Each structure stands twice: as structure tokens, then as C-alpha cells.
Amino acid sequence: MQLAHQFKIPEIIFGRGSIRQVGICARRMGAEKVFLVTDPGIIKAGWVDAALPFLKSEGIKYEVWQGVTPNPRDYEVEGATRAYKESRCDVIMAIGGGSPIDLAKAVAVMATHPGTIHDYEGVDKITNPLPPMIMVPTTAGSGADITRFAVILDTTKRKKMILVSNTLIPDISITDPLLLTTKDPELTANTGMDALAHAIEAYVSTAASFLTDSYALTAIRLIATHLKKSVSSKTNLQAKDAMAKASLLAAVACSNALIGAVHAIAHQVGGMFDLPHGRVNAMLLPHVMEYNLPACMERLGVICRALGLPVQNRSLREKARYTIEEIRNLAREVGIDDKLSNYHLSLQDLESMAQNALQDACIITNPRDIGGEEICEILRHVI
């Protein structure tokens, strides 16, 4: 019997200048006061000031919370949740990259559930309805504004917790490509490679479907054509439009097809060393693809074509390996090293990270079964 496929996405508003829609969207969600999660960099770039007049014009009050750092921490969730409850807000909004959006999702969980955020790590642990959520991404890559995931750093265990639930899919996602014009080349590269990892892992996932395949392959084509241009220029609006679309499409694909070992391992590396998630994904992606090759050779061959690589007179295995090498080259060309320097782990550390990766919800849909020894070997390639 063929499995039924579930496909869920938020309401999506896309286009240059669409940040102007924040007030109308909040009003449609019944907002009287919005809890707006962001970070100091976004405030400095001017995007919060750009958005607030559109809340004011709809008569909506707001509370701005900016106490979030890259890789949002469990204690930041506690502080933001206290602020949310004290402010008596009724709608949660985030303007920012994956960190403010993930923190906003975590606040939504803790505003309506007992305990701590640690209690909701894993799949479908969230049982109560959440406050309405509106997300405005400022990077092209994290996809948190679309997905059913939230990732929070457990500061005691130094690992990232992944929360997976349909209730974490925001109500509205507003993607304005103009917000990408204030991002530096490094962040643009890291987040762009994050989107590529989403698309590739979704396409080879054991839960992939005809619906997610089309989104994933289109995202791969857009990233192959436009990522380097977007990294090279803050003002190339055609490239910004394309990467914003790619991020959105890849997020739709990975939220519905789920992801795999790249993310499961990256959560451990990022949690241990507090590193940018997209950068770690970029380093791990070719190694995990190499490992997965026997289980998804045909699909890697299709990705070869989506990357725009010449495939004539190449065997299926050659196309698959060509795909992996192109991913390595793309990461290098946008300035991402293939190894972490100055980090040294004991065998015990490696084994601990591998065991944590095996408990990560993302590992379930990896196309090839993987164990602790194989994960340790992959980690040795990047650390």
C-alpha cells in the first residue's frame, strides 16, 4: 500500500516591499498587541523601524524583544517567555533570521505549555494550541518561517534540541527580498548553503513525495544559478529575489519531506562549538551525500542535472559523484572551508556527538541507515 503524503505550509506573502503587510496581517490574526522578536543586528539594519509604522497604522501596540543570539539558547527562551507573559501580547511576530524565528516559536510553545523548553524536544510533544505567529525572514536560507521545526541550544548538554510539530508552522510568512540587501557575504553564503542542504536532503529523504520533489529541485536550480551572484553583491536584486524564492521552496520541501543525517550531525557540531548552522551544513553535506550515495544514486543523478552540470555520456554513478564534487566546489567558491580548524575532540567526545545525532529526529528519514561509527567517521572529516 502506498503511503499517504501530508503537505502543510503557512500563508505565504512574497515580494519586494511586502514588509508593509505586517500590520494588515497582524490585524487579520486578531492582534491588539504584538510581541516582536528580533536581534540587535536587524534593529541596526533598520528593518524593525521599517515595520513598526505599519503596526501603528493599524492601531496595534507592540513589545520588541531583542535578547536573542545566534543559535538561540534555552535561557533566552525563558527570558523571552517571561517578557511575553508580562506584556500581555496576543500575537507573536519575528523579524530576523533563523535564530529570532526559532526563539519566537519556542516562546509560543512555552506561553501555552508547562515545564521548560527541554520537555518538548522531539516529535509531536506540543499538545496545546499556540498563539498566532507571523514571521518575516531576513535571510535566504534558514526556512524557519515555513517549517514545522524549531531548534534551541541546550546550554547544559551543549547540543541543539530539535522540536518538530505541525503546530510550529507559522500562520503567515512574509518574504521581502529587499531585506536581504543588508546581509554580509559570509551570512549570505552560510544561509544559502543551508537552503541547499534543505533542498538536497528533502529530495533524497525517505519521506519525499511528488509534491516535495518539485519544490526541492526548483530550489536547487535557483541556488546553483544565483547563490554566487548574491554573495558577490548586496545590490543584485535579481539574485536576492531568486535566493529568497529558493529559501522558501527548499523550506517547503524539507518541512514536508523532512531532512536527514546532515542536519542531525550539524545540530551536534553547532551545539558543541556554537557555530553558524549553514556553515556546518555546508561542510557536512558532501560527506553525508558520499555516504548516502548507494541508497540514492538515481536521485543524486537528477540533482546533477538540476545543478546545471553536463550529464551526457556519464554513467549514473559518475553523475552522482559529479554532483557531490560540485557541492564541495560551490561551498569553497562562496568562502566556506571544508574543515573546522583549531578544534580538537577526544574519541569520547566524537562518540557522544554521534550518539546524540542518532537521537535527533532528523536522522529518521535519512535515505541510508547510519550508525555511530559512520557518524564518527563523517565527523573526523570536518573536525
Tab-separated table of C-alpha atoms in Angstrom:
chain	number	residue	atom	x	y	z
A	1	MET	CA	0.000	0.000	0.000
A	2	GLN	CA	1.383	3.439	-0.934
A	3	LEU	CA	1.758	5.819	1.992
A	4	ALA	CA	-0.366	8.962	2.123
A	5	HIS	CA	1.572	12.218	1.921
A	6	GLN	CA	0.893	15.164	4.211
A	7	PHE	CA	1.638	18.648	2.908
A	8	LYS	CA	1.369	21.752	5.090
A	9	ILE	CA	2.555	25.308	4.551
A	10	PRO	CA	1.699	28.677	6.082
A	11	GLU	CA	0.005	31.510	4.238
A	12	ILE	CA	2.834	32.983	2.141
A	13	ILE	CA	3.221	36.624	1.101
A	14	PHE	CA	6.183	37.199	-1.220
A	15	GLY	CA	7.590	40.236	-2.981
A	16	ARG	CA	9.694	43.348	-2.737
A	17	GLY	CA	8.179	45.725	-0.204
A	18	SER	CA	5.953	43.076	1.351
A	19	ILE	CA	7.177	44.033	4.844
A	20	ARG	CA	4.466	46.689	4.516
A	21	GLN	CA	1.944	43.901	5.085
A	22	VAL	CA	2.895	43.268	8.731
A	23	GLY	CA	0.169	45.469	10.169
A	24	ILE	CA	-2.608	44.104	7.986
A	25	CYS	CA	-1.515	40.542	8.703
A	26	ALA	CA	-1.399	41.157	12.444
A	27	ARG	CA	-4.861	42.690	12.312
A	28	ARG	CA	-6.160	39.635	10.443
A	29	MET	CA	-4.744	37.451	13.230
A	30	GLY	CA	-6.794	39.454	15.732
A	31	ALA	CA	-3.809	41.256	17.237
A	32	GLU	CA	-4.183	44.007	19.773
A	33	LYS	CA	-0.546	43.839	20.884
A	34	VAL	CA	2.297	42.088	19.059
A	35	PHE	CA	5.327	40.511	20.706
A	36	LEU	CA	8.060	41.217	18.136
A	37	VAL	CA	11.199	39.064	18.393
A	38	THR	CA	14.319	40.298	16.624
A	39	ASP	CA	18.038	40.832	17.253
A	40	PRO	CA	20.355	43.847	17.536
A	41	GLY	CA	21.711	43.372	14.004
A	42	ILE	CA	18.249	43.571	12.459
A	43	ILE	CA	17.461	46.663	14.503
A	44	LYS	CA	20.726	48.259	13.378
A	45	ALA	CA	19.915	47.421	9.748
A	46	GLY	CA	16.675	49.394	10.122
A	47	TRP	CA	14.140	46.682	9.372
A	48	VAL	CA	12.302	46.888	12.692
A	49	ASP	CA	11.910	50.645	12.273
A	50	ALA	CA	10.657	49.955	8.752
A	51	ALA	CA	7.986	47.581	10.049
A	52	LEU	CA	6.681	49.364	13.147
A	53	PRO	CA	4.799	52.171	11.334
A	54	PHE	CA	2.644	49.548	9.632
A	55	LEU	CA	1.663	48.112	13.006
A	56	LYS	CA	0.932	51.599	14.310
A	57	SER	CA	-1.194	52.428	11.269
A	58	GLU	CA	-3.459	49.502	12.174
A	59	GLY	CA	-3.699	50.669	15.782
A	60	ILE	CA	-1.682	47.693	17.029
A	61	LYS	CA	0.556	48.026	20.069
A	62	TYR	CA	3.826	46.131	20.302
A	63	GLU	CA	6.621	44.933	22.559
A	64	VAL	CA	10.069	44.474	20.972
A	65	TRP	CA	12.314	41.693	22.315
A	66	GLN	CA	15.885	41.669	21.013
A	67	GLY	CA	17.652	39.465	23.568
A	68	VAL	CA	18.443	36.633	21.170
A	69	THR	CA	21.860	35.491	19.989
A	70	PRO	CA	22.855	33.256	17.066
A	71	ASN	CA	21.890	29.678	17.986
A	72	PRO	CA	19.177	30.753	20.485
A	73	ARG	CA	19.689	29.391	23.972
A	74	ASP	CA	17.305	27.722	26.401
A	75	TYR	CA	17.725	30.539	28.939
A	76	GLU	CA	16.852	33.093	26.244
A	77	VAL	CA	13.581	31.228	25.744
A	78	GLU	CA	12.881	31.560	29.473
A	79	GLY	CA	13.588	35.301	29.472
A	80	ALA	CA	11.557	35.977	26.347
A	81	THR	CA	8.622	33.914	27.640
A	82	ARG	CA	8.539	35.937	30.856
A	83	ALA	CA	8.545	39.132	28.803
A	84	TYR	CA	5.761	37.815	26.573
A	85	LYS	CA	3.517	36.936	29.514
A	86	GLU	CA	4.186	40.234	31.313
A	87	SER	CA	3.491	42.246	28.152
A	88	ARG	CA	0.057	40.646	27.647
A	89	CYS	CA	0.659	40.340	23.915
A	90	ASP	CA	-1.644	38.155	21.837
A	91	VAL	CA	0.273	37.619	18.567
A	92	ILE	CA	3.937	36.649	18.142
A	93	MET	CA	5.980	38.075	15.272
A	94	ALA	CA	9.633	37.629	14.363
A	95	ILE	CA	11.713	39.790	12.054
A	96	GLY	CA	15.076	38.135	11.545
A	97	GLY	CA	16.918	35.016	10.507
A	98	GLY	CA	16.511	31.532	11.875
A	99	SER	CA	17.518	32.491	15.421
A	100	PRO	CA	14.784	35.075	16.148
A	101	ILE	CA	12.210	32.913	14.362
A	102	ASP	CA	13.148	29.776	16.303
A	103	LEU	CA	13.095	31.742	19.552
A	104	ALA	CA	9.661	33.157	18.678
A	105	LYS	CA	8.356	29.633	18.079
A	106	ALA	CA	9.775	28.483	21.401
A	107	VAL	CA	8.075	31.390	23.178
A	108	ALA	CA	4.789	30.354	21.566
A	109	VAL	CA	5.276	26.863	22.986
A	110	MET	CA	6.193	27.973	26.497
A	111	ALA	CA	3.408	30.571	26.605
A	112	THR	CA	0.878	27.751	26.398
A	113	HIS	CA	2.646	24.758	27.984
A	114	PRO	CA	4.094	23.898	31.414
A	115	GLY	CA	7.682	22.937	32.222
A	116	THR	CA	10.714	24.044	30.219
A	117	ILE	CA	11.535	24.033	26.522
A	118	HIS	CA	13.576	20.859	27.095
A	119	ASP	CA	10.338	18.952	27.709
A	120	TYR	CA	9.275	19.476	24.091
A	121	GLU	CA	12.356	18.221	22.284
A	122	GLY	CA	11.416	15.577	19.737
A	123	VAL	CA	8.400	14.871	17.572
A	124	ASP	CA	4.827	15.891	18.397
A	125	LYS	CA	5.395	16.764	22.048
A	126	ILE	CA	3.444	20.021	21.673
A	127	THR	CA	-0.217	19.412	22.527
A	128	ASN	CA	-1.863	22.782	23.155
A	129	PRO	CA	-2.817	25.449	20.588
A	130	LEU	CA	-0.172	28.164	20.127
A	131	PRO	CA	-0.650	31.935	19.784
A	132	PRO	CA	-0.857	33.203	16.196
A	133	MET	CA	2.598	33.556	14.620
A	134	ILE	CA	3.755	35.858	11.796
A	135	MET	CA	7.332	35.518	10.530
A	136	VAL	CA	9.364	37.929	8.400
A	137	PRO	CA	12.668	36.275	7.377
A	138	THR	CA	15.705	38.483	6.778
A	139	THR	CA	17.960	35.737	5.426
A	140	ALA	CA	17.609	33.399	2.437
A	141	GLY	CA	18.312	30.030	3.943
A	142	SER	CA	17.019	29.097	7.373
A	143	GLY	CA	13.457	28.496	6.192
A	144	ALA	CA	12.239	28.668	9.794
A	145	ASP	CA	9.380	30.917	8.700
A	146	ILE	CA	7.888	27.991	6.752
A	147	THR	CA	8.820	24.825	8.620
A	148	ARG	CA	7.461	22.658	11.406
A	149	PHE	CA	10.855	22.780	13.182
A	150	ALA	CA	12.359	24.876	15.958
A	151	VAL	CA	15.967	24.456	17.095
A	152	ILE	CA	17.135	25.628	20.531
A	153	LEU	CA	20.551	25.205	22.149
A	154	ASP	CA	20.639	23.161	25.350
A	155	THR	CA	23.392	25.061	27.133
A	156	THR	CA	23.965	22.374	29.758
A	157	LYS	CA	24.420	19.482	27.339
A	158	ARG	CA	25.945	21.735	24.623
A	159	LYS	CA	23.704	20.265	21.942
A	160	LYS	CA	20.866	21.560	19.862
A	161	MET	CA	17.358	20.386	20.617
A	162	ILE	CA	15.005	19.999	17.677
A	163	LEU	CA	11.286	20.411	18.195
A	164	VAL	CA	9.056	19.010	15.450
A	165	SER	CA	5.323	19.681	15.283
A	166	ASN	CA	2.762	20.860	12.756
A	167	THR	CA	1.740	23.468	15.305
A	168	LEU	CA	5.141	25.161	14.838
A	169	ILE	CA	4.284	26.043	11.237
A	170	PRO	CA	3.627	29.802	11.419
A	171	ASP	CA	0.295	31.230	10.360
A	172	ILE	CA	1.809	33.747	7.943
A	173	SER	CA	5.231	34.047	6.312
A	174	ILE	CA	6.140	37.398	4.748
A	175	THR	CA	9.191	37.185	2.477
A	176	ASP	CA	10.555	40.515	1.267
A	177	PRO	CA	13.723	40.037	-0.834
A	178	LEU	CA	14.775	43.639	-0.122
A	179	LEU	CA	15.608	42.583	3.430
A	180	LEU	CA	18.481	40.510	2.028
A	181	THR	CA	20.329	43.611	0.817
A	182	THR	CA	21.794	44.340	4.275
A	183	LYS	CA	23.353	40.913	4.760
A	184	ASP	CA	27.138	40.498	4.537
A	185	PRO	CA	28.725	37.967	2.144
A	186	GLU	CA	29.519	35.436	4.887
A	187	LEU	CA	25.948	35.297	6.186
A	188	THR	CA	24.614	35.193	2.624
A	189	ALA	CA	26.870	32.215	1.853
A	190	ASN	CA	26.081	30.343	5.071
A	191	THR	CA	22.332	30.731	4.746
A	192	GLY	CA	22.365	29.974	1.025
A	193	MET	CA	24.166	26.694	1.632
A	194	ASP	CA	21.688	25.958	4.418
A	195	ALA	CA	18.888	26.273	1.845
A	196	LEU	CA	20.781	23.952	-0.499
A	197	ALA	CA	21.140	21.373	2.283
A	198	HIS	CA	17.393	21.617	2.928
A	199	ALA	CA	16.593	21.039	-0.734
A	200	ILE	CA	19.014	18.145	-1.247
A	201	GLU	CA	18.118	16.363	1.980
A	202	ALA	CA	14.412	16.767	1.231
A	203	TYR	CA	14.875	15.355	-2.271
A	204	VAL	CA	16.684	12.215	-1.075
A	205	SER	CA	14.555	11.802	2.081
A	206	THR	CA	12.649	8.579	2.575
A	207	ALA	CA	9.544	10.759	3.049
A	208	ALA	CA	9.944	12.649	-0.248
A	209	SER	CA	6.887	12.855	-2.482
A	210	PHE	CA	5.916	14.210	-5.893
A	211	LEU	CA	4.881	17.416	-4.115
A	212	THR	CA	8.150	17.995	-2.276
A	213	ASP	CA	10.308	16.898	-5.229
A	214	SER	CA	9.201	19.796	-7.402
A	215	TYR	CA	9.920	22.345	-4.681
A	216	ALA	CA	13.325	20.827	-3.879
A	217	LEU	CA	14.557	20.640	-7.464
A	218	THR	CA	13.436	24.177	-8.280
A	219	ALA	CA	15.270	25.436	-5.188
A	220	ILE	CA	18.434	23.589	-6.255
A	221	ARG	CA	18.282	25.145	-9.736
A	222	LEU	CA	17.853	28.645	-8.308
A	223	ILE	CA	20.699	28.263	-5.809
A	224	ALA	CA	23.077	26.836	-8.417
A	225	THR	CA	22.411	29.841	-10.650
A	226	HIS	CA	22.177	32.681	-8.149
A	227	LEU	CA	23.995	31.959	-4.855
A	228	LYS	CA	27.421	33.136	-6.011
A	229	LYS	CA	25.872	36.290	-7.505
A	230	SER	CA	24.036	37.009	-4.268
A	231	VAL	CA	27.206	36.525	-2.205
A	232	SER	CA	29.124	38.824	-4.551
A	233	SER	CA	26.702	41.745	-4.442
A	234	LYS	CA	24.311	43.204	-1.876
A	235	THR	CA	22.522	45.168	-4.580
A	236	ASN	CA	21.870	42.438	-7.180
A	237	LEU	CA	18.102	42.354	-6.711
A	238	GLN	CA	17.584	39.629	-9.293
A	239	ALA	CA	19.874	37.358	-7.259
A	240	LYS	CA	18.181	38.377	-4.000
A	241	ASP	CA	14.745	37.598	-5.461
A	242	ALA	CA	15.965	34.195	-6.659
A	243	MET	CA	17.593	33.259	-3.358
A	244	ALA	CA	14.523	34.357	-1.388
A	245	LYS	CA	12.424	32.098	-3.616
A	246	ALA	CA	14.929	29.254	-3.241
A	247	SER	CA	14.907	29.528	0.544
A	248	LEU	CA	11.116	29.442	0.607
A	249	LEU	CA	10.862	26.490	-1.780
A	250	ALA	CA	13.564	24.491	-0.001
A	251	ALA	CA	11.848	25.121	3.333
A	252	VAL	CA	8.506	23.892	1.991
A	253	ALA	CA	10.260	20.757	0.730
A	254	CYS	CA	12.159	19.961	3.919
A	255	SER	CA	9.258	20.767	6.232
A	256	ASN	CA	7.110	18.203	4.433
A	257	ALA	CA	9.685	15.600	3.318
A	258	LEU	CA	11.842	16.161	6.426
A	259	ILE	CA	15.626	16.014	6.275
A	260	GLY	CA	18.459	13.661	7.193
A	261	ALA	CA	21.881	12.981	8.640
A	262	VAL	CA	23.405	16.320	7.555
A	263	HIS	CA	21.144	18.192	9.922
A	264	ALA	CA	21.213	15.530	12.637
A	265	ILE	CA	25.020	15.776	12.793
A	266	ALA	CA	25.130	19.548	12.241
A	267	HIS	CA	22.962	20.097	15.307
A	268	GLN	CA	25.650	18.392	17.408
A	269	VAL	CA	28.584	20.268	15.867
A	270	GLY	CA	26.784	23.618	16.053
A	271	GLY	CA	25.725	22.949	19.623
A	272	MET	CA	29.215	21.908	20.743
A	273	PHE	CA	31.090	24.805	19.131
A	274	ASP	CA	28.338	27.454	18.792
A	275	LEU	CA	28.891	27.739	15.033
A	276	PRO	CA	26.655	29.081	12.232
A	277	HIS	CA	24.271	26.304	11.235
A	278	GLY	CA	24.554	26.891	7.489
A	279	ARG	CA	28.343	26.810	7.582
A	280	VAL	CA	28.334	23.448	9.366
A	281	ASN	CA	25.735	22.074	6.936
A	282	ALA	CA	27.917	23.122	4.009
A	283	MET	CA	30.917	21.245	5.399
A	284	LEU	CA	28.945	18.100	6.212
A	285	LEU	CA	26.767	17.943	3.106
A	286	PRO	CA	29.230	16.362	0.612
A	287	HIS	CA	30.436	13.818	3.179
A	288	VAL	CA	26.905	12.697	4.028
A	289	MET	CA	25.989	12.613	0.325
A	290	GLU	CA	29.013	10.374	-0.261
A	291	TYR	CA	27.838	8.058	2.490
A	292	ASN	CA	24.242	8.049	1.226
A	293	LEU	CA	25.217	7.512	-2.427
A	294	PRO	CA	24.455	3.746	-2.587
A	295	ALA	CA	20.915	4.373	-1.341
A	296	CYS	CA	20.004	7.321	-3.589
A	297	MET	CA	22.251	7.195	-6.663
A	298	GLU	CA	19.419	7.878	-9.112
A	299	ARG	CA	18.237	10.897	-7.145
A	300	LEU	CA	21.764	12.313	-6.965
A	301	GLY	CA	21.865	11.919	-10.744
A	302	VAL	CA	18.722	14.036	-11.059
A	303	ILE	CA	20.277	16.670	-8.788
A	304	CYS	CA	23.275	16.702	-11.155
A	305	ARG	CA	21.001	17.926	-13.914
A	306	ALA	CA	19.273	20.440	-11.606
A	307	LEU	CA	22.694	21.909	-10.785
A	308	GLY	CA	23.145	22.565	-14.486
A	309	LEU	CA	26.039	20.145	-14.871
A	310	PRO	CA	26.716	18.367	-18.190
A	311	VAL	CA	25.436	14.809	-17.925
A	312	GLN	CA	25.851	13.497	-21.482
A	313	ASN	CA	27.826	10.231	-21.729
A	314	ARG	CA	28.141	9.938	-17.954
A	315	SER	CA	27.088	6.825	-16.056
A	316	LEU	CA	24.656	7.138	-13.170
A	317	ARG	CA	27.473	6.710	-10.647
A	318	GLU	CA	29.574	9.342	-12.434
A	319	LYS	CA	26.680	11.808	-12.321
A	320	ALA	CA	26.168	11.146	-8.615
A	321	ARG	CA	29.854	11.720	-7.831
A	322	TYR	CA	29.928	14.789	-10.085
A	323	THR	CA	27.051	16.182	-8.019
A	324	ILE	CA	28.940	15.690	-4.753
A	325	GLU	CA	32.084	17.326	-6.103
A	326	GLU	CA	30.068	20.300	-7.376
A	327	ILE	CA	28.632	20.837	-3.887
A	328	ARG	CA	32.181	20.883	-2.479
A	329	ASN	CA	33.243	23.374	-5.129
A	330	LEU	CA	30.246	25.639	-4.559
A	331	ALA	CA	30.950	25.835	-0.821
A	332	ARG	CA	34.591	26.728	-1.494
A	333	GLU	CA	33.631	29.352	-4.082
A	334	VAL	CA	31.387	31.171	-1.601
A	335	GLY	CA	34.134	31.121	1.019
A	336	ILE	CA	33.243	28.184	3.264
A	337	ASP	CA	36.155	25.977	4.346
A	338	ASP	CA	35.711	22.217	4.234
A	339	LYS	CA	37.219	21.748	7.709
A	340	LEU	CA	36.939	23.320	11.145
A	341	SER	CA	40.372	24.462	12.237
A	342	ASN	CA	41.593	24.740	15.824
A	343	TYR	CA	39.082	22.275	17.197
A	344	HIS	CA	40.207	19.021	18.760
A	345	LEU	CA	37.885	16.365	20.135
A	346	SER	CA	38.621	13.196	22.044
A	347	LEU	CA	37.243	9.862	20.891
A	348	GLN	CA	34.764	10.092	23.769
A	349	ASP	CA	33.566	13.491	22.507
A	350	LEU	CA	33.087	12.125	18.991
A	351	GLU	CA	31.170	9.126	20.264
A	352	SER	CA	28.964	11.341	22.430
A	353	MET	CA	28.138	13.597	19.473
A	354	ALA	CA	27.413	10.556	17.312
A	355	GLN	CA	25.017	9.118	19.891
A	356	ASN	CA	23.242	12.465	20.190
A	357	ALA	CA	22.929	12.604	16.398
A	358	LEU	CA	21.312	9.169	16.402
A	359	GLN	CA	18.673	10.536	18.797
A	360	ASP	CA	17.996	13.572	16.602
A	361	ALA	CA	14.598	13.465	14.897
A	362	CYS	CA	16.177	14.346	11.529
A	363	ILE	CA	18.015	11.025	11.322
A	364	ILE	CA	14.783	9.082	10.832
A	365	THR	CA	14.333	9.997	7.160
A	366	ASN	CA	17.954	9.717	6.061
A	367	PRO	CA	17.970	7.540	2.903
A	368	ARG	CA	20.601	5.125	4.222
A	369	ASP	CA	20.731	3.550	7.659
A	370	ILE	CA	23.561	5.041	9.668
A	371	GLY	CA	25.221	4.131	12.961
A	372	GLY	CA	27.534	5.718	15.460
A	373	GLU	CA	30.751	4.523	13.800
A	374	GLU	CA	29.732	6.002	10.453
A	375	ILE	CA	28.826	9.321	12.072
A	376	CYS	CA	32.186	9.418	13.887
A	377	GLU	CA	33.930	8.875	10.548
A	378	ILE	CA	31.987	11.739	8.963
A	379	LEU	CA	32.841	13.980	11.916
A	380	ARG	CA	36.551	13.195	11.500
A	381	HIS	CA	36.386	14.664	8.005
A	382	VAL	CA	35.282	18.075	9.234
A	383	ILE	CA	36.825	18.429	12.711
